[in-house]
mmCIF file of C-alpha atoms in Angstrom:
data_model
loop_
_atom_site.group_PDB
_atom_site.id
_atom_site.type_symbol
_atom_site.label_atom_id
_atom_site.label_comp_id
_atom_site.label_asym_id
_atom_site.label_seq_id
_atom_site.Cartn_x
_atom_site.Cartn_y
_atom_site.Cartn_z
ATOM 1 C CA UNK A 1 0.000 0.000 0.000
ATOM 2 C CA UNK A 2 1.182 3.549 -0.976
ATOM 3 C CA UNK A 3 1.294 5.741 1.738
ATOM 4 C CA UNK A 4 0.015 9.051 1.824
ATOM 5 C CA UNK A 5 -0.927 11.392 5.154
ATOM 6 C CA UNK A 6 -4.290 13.842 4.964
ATOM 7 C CA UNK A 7 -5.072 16.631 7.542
ATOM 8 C CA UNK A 8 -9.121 17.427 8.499
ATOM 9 C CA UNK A 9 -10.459 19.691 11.017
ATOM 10 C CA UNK A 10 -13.245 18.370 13.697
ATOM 11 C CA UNK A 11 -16.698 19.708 12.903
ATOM 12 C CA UNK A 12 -16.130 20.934 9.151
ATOM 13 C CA UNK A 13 -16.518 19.823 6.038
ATOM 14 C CA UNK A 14 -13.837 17.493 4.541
ATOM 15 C CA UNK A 15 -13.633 17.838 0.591
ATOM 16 C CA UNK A 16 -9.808 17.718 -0.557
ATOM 17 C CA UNK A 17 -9.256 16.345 -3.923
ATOM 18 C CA UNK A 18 -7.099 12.758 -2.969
ATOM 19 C CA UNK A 19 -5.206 12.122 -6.480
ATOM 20 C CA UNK A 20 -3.344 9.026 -6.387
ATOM 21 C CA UNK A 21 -1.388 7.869 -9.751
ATOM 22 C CA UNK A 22 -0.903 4.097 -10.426
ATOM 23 C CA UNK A 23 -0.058 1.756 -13.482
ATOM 24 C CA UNK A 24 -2.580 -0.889 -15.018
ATOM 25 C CA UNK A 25 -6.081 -0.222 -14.975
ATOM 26 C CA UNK A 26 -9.262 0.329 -12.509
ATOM 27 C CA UNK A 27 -11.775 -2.057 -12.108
ATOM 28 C CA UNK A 28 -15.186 -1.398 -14.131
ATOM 29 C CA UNK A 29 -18.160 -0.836 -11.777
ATOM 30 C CA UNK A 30 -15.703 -0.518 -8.257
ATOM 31 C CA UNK A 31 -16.655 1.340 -5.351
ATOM 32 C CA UNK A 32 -14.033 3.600 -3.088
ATOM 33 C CA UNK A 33 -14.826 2.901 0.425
ATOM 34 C CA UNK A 34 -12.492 5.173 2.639
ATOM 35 C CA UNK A 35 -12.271 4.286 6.476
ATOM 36 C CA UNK A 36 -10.561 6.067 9.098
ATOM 37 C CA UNK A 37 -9.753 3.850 12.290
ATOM 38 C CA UNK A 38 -7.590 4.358 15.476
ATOM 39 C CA UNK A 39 -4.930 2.609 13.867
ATOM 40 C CA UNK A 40 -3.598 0.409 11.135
ATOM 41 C CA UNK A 41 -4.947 -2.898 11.633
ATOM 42 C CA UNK A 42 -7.620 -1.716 13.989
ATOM 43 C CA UNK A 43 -10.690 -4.037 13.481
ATOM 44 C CA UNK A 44 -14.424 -3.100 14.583
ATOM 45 C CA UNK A 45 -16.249 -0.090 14.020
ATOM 46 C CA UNK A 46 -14.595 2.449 12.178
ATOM 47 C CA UNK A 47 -14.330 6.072 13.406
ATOM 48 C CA UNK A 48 -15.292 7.095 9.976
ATOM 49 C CA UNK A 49 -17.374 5.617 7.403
ATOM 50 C CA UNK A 50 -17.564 6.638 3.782
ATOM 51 C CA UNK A 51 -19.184 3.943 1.863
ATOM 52 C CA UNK A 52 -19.147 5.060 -1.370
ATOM 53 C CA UNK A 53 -16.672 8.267 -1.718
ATOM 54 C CA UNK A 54 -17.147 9.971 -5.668
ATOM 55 C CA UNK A 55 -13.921 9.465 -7.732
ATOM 56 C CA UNK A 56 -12.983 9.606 -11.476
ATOM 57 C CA UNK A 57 -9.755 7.920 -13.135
ATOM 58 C CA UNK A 58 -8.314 9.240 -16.549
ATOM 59 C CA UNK A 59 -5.239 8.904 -18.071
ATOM 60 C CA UNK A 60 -2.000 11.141 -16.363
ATOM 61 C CA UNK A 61 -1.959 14.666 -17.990
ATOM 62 C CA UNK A 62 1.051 15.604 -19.705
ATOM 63 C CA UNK A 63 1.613 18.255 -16.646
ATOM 64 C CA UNK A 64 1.187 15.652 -14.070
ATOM 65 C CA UNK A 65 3.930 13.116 -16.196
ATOM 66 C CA UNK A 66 6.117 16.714 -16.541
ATOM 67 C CA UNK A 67 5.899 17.563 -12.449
ATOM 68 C CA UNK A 68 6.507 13.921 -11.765
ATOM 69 C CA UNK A 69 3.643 13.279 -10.345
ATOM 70 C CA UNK A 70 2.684 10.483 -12.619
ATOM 71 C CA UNK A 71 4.914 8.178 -15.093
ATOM 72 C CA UNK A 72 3.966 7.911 -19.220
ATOM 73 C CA UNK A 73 0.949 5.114 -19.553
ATOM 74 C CA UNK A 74 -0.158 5.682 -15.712
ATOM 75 C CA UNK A 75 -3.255 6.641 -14.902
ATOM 76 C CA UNK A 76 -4.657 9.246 -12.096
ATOM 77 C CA UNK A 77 -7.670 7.825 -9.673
ATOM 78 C CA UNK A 78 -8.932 11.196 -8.217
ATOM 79 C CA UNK A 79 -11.141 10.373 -4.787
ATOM 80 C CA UNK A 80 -13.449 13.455 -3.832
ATOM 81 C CA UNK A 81 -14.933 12.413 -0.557
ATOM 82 C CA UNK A 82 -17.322 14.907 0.590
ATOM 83 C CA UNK A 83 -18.095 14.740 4.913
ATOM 84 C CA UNK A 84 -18.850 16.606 7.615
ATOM 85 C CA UNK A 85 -15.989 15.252 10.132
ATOM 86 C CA UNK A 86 -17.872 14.333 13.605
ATOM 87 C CA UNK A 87 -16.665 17.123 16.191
ATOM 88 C CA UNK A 88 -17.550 14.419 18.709
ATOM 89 C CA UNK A 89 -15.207 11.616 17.745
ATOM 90 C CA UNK A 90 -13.206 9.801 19.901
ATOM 91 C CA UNK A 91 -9.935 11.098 20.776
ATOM 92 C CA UNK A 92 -6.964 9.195 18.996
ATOM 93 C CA UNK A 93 -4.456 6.910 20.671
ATOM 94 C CA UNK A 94 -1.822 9.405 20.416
ATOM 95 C CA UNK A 95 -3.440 11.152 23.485
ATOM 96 C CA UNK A 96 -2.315 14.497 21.998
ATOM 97 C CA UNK A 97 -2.172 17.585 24.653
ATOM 98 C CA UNK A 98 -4.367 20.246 24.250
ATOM 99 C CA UNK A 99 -4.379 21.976 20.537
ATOM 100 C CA UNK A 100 -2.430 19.084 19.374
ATOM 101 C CA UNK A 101 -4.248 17.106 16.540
ATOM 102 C CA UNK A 102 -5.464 13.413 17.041
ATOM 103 C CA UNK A 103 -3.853 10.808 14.966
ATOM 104 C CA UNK A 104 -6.007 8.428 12.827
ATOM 105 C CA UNK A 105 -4.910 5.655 9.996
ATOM 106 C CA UNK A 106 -7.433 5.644 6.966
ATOM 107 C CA UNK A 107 -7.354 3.867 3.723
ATOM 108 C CA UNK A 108 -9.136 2.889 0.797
ATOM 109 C CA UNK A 109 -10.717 -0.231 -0.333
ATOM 110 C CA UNK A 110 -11.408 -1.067 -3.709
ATOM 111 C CA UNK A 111 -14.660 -2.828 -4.347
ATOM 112 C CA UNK A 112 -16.192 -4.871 -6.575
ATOM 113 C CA UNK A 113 -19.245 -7.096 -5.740
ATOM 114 C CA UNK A 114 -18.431 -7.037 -2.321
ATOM 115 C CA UNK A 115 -15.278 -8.085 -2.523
ATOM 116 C CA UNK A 116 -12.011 -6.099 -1.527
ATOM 117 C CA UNK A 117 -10.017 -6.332 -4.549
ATOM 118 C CA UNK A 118 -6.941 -4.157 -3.396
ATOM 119 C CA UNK A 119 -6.268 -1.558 -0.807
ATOM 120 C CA UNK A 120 -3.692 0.500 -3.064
ATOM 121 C CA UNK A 121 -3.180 3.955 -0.710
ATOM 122 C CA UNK A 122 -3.664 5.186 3.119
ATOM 123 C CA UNK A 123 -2.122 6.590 5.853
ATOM 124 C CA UNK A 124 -2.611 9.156 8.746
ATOM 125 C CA UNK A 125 -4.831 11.402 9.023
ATOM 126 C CA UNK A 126 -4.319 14.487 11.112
ATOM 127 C CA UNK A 127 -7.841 15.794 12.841
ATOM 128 C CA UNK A 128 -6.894 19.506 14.163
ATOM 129 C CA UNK A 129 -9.458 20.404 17.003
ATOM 130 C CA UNK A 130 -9.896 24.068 15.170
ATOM 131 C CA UNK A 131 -10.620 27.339 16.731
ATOM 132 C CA UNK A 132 -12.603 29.470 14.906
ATOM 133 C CA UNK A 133 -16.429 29.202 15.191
ATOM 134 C CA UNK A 134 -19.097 29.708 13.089
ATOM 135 C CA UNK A 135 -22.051 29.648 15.490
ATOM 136 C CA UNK A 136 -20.090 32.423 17.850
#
């Protein structure tokens, strides 16, 4: 598994744009399923769900080949999930001190008829407490 590390803030809305380049090609008819857990390996309930996260995968632009983002013949799977992250969830094992951000694992699963086909990219995710308020 590829490893890559995201960053969220507790009680907003999570929408980066996750682009991940790879070689070969993506199974017709797959679903994404992103999970975030306590840590890698962690079985049970997740402390994030996203069943079905939106994505599209096209062939590497010549600008992504030219940065070196992606290699001639690869292809780019782009994830857009699109949460609110919980500003209840339970504190990470990391046991951060105040203002620190809690430490999760996520990762995606590749689908297809219910069946995990690969798990090509995850890592840690960051989940700041954040400071300014809306509602104030």
């Amino acid at each position: 598994m590829d490893r890559l590390d995201l960053e969220a803030t507790r009680g907003d809305a999570w929408r980066p744009v996750i682009e991940y380049a790879y070689a070969g090609s993506f199974p017709a008819g797959a679903i994404c399923r992103m999970q975030w857990r306590l840590y890698e390996g962690h079985t049970g309930t997740p402390c994030l769900d996203i069943p079905a996260c939106e994505y599209y995968d096209d062939w590497a632009t010549a600008e992504q080949i030219a940065e070196g983002f992606a290699r001639p013949g690869d292809r780019v799977l782009k994830l857009l999930p699109n949460i609110t992250v919980p500003p209840g969830m339970s504190t990470g094992l990391n046991q951060p001190e105040a203002g620190e951000a809690d430490r999760y694992f996520w990762d995606l699963a590749v689908i297809v008829d219910d069946v995990v086909l690969l798990r090509p990219i995850g890592g840690n995710i960051f989940v700041n407490k954040g400071v300014t308020r809306n509602d104030a």
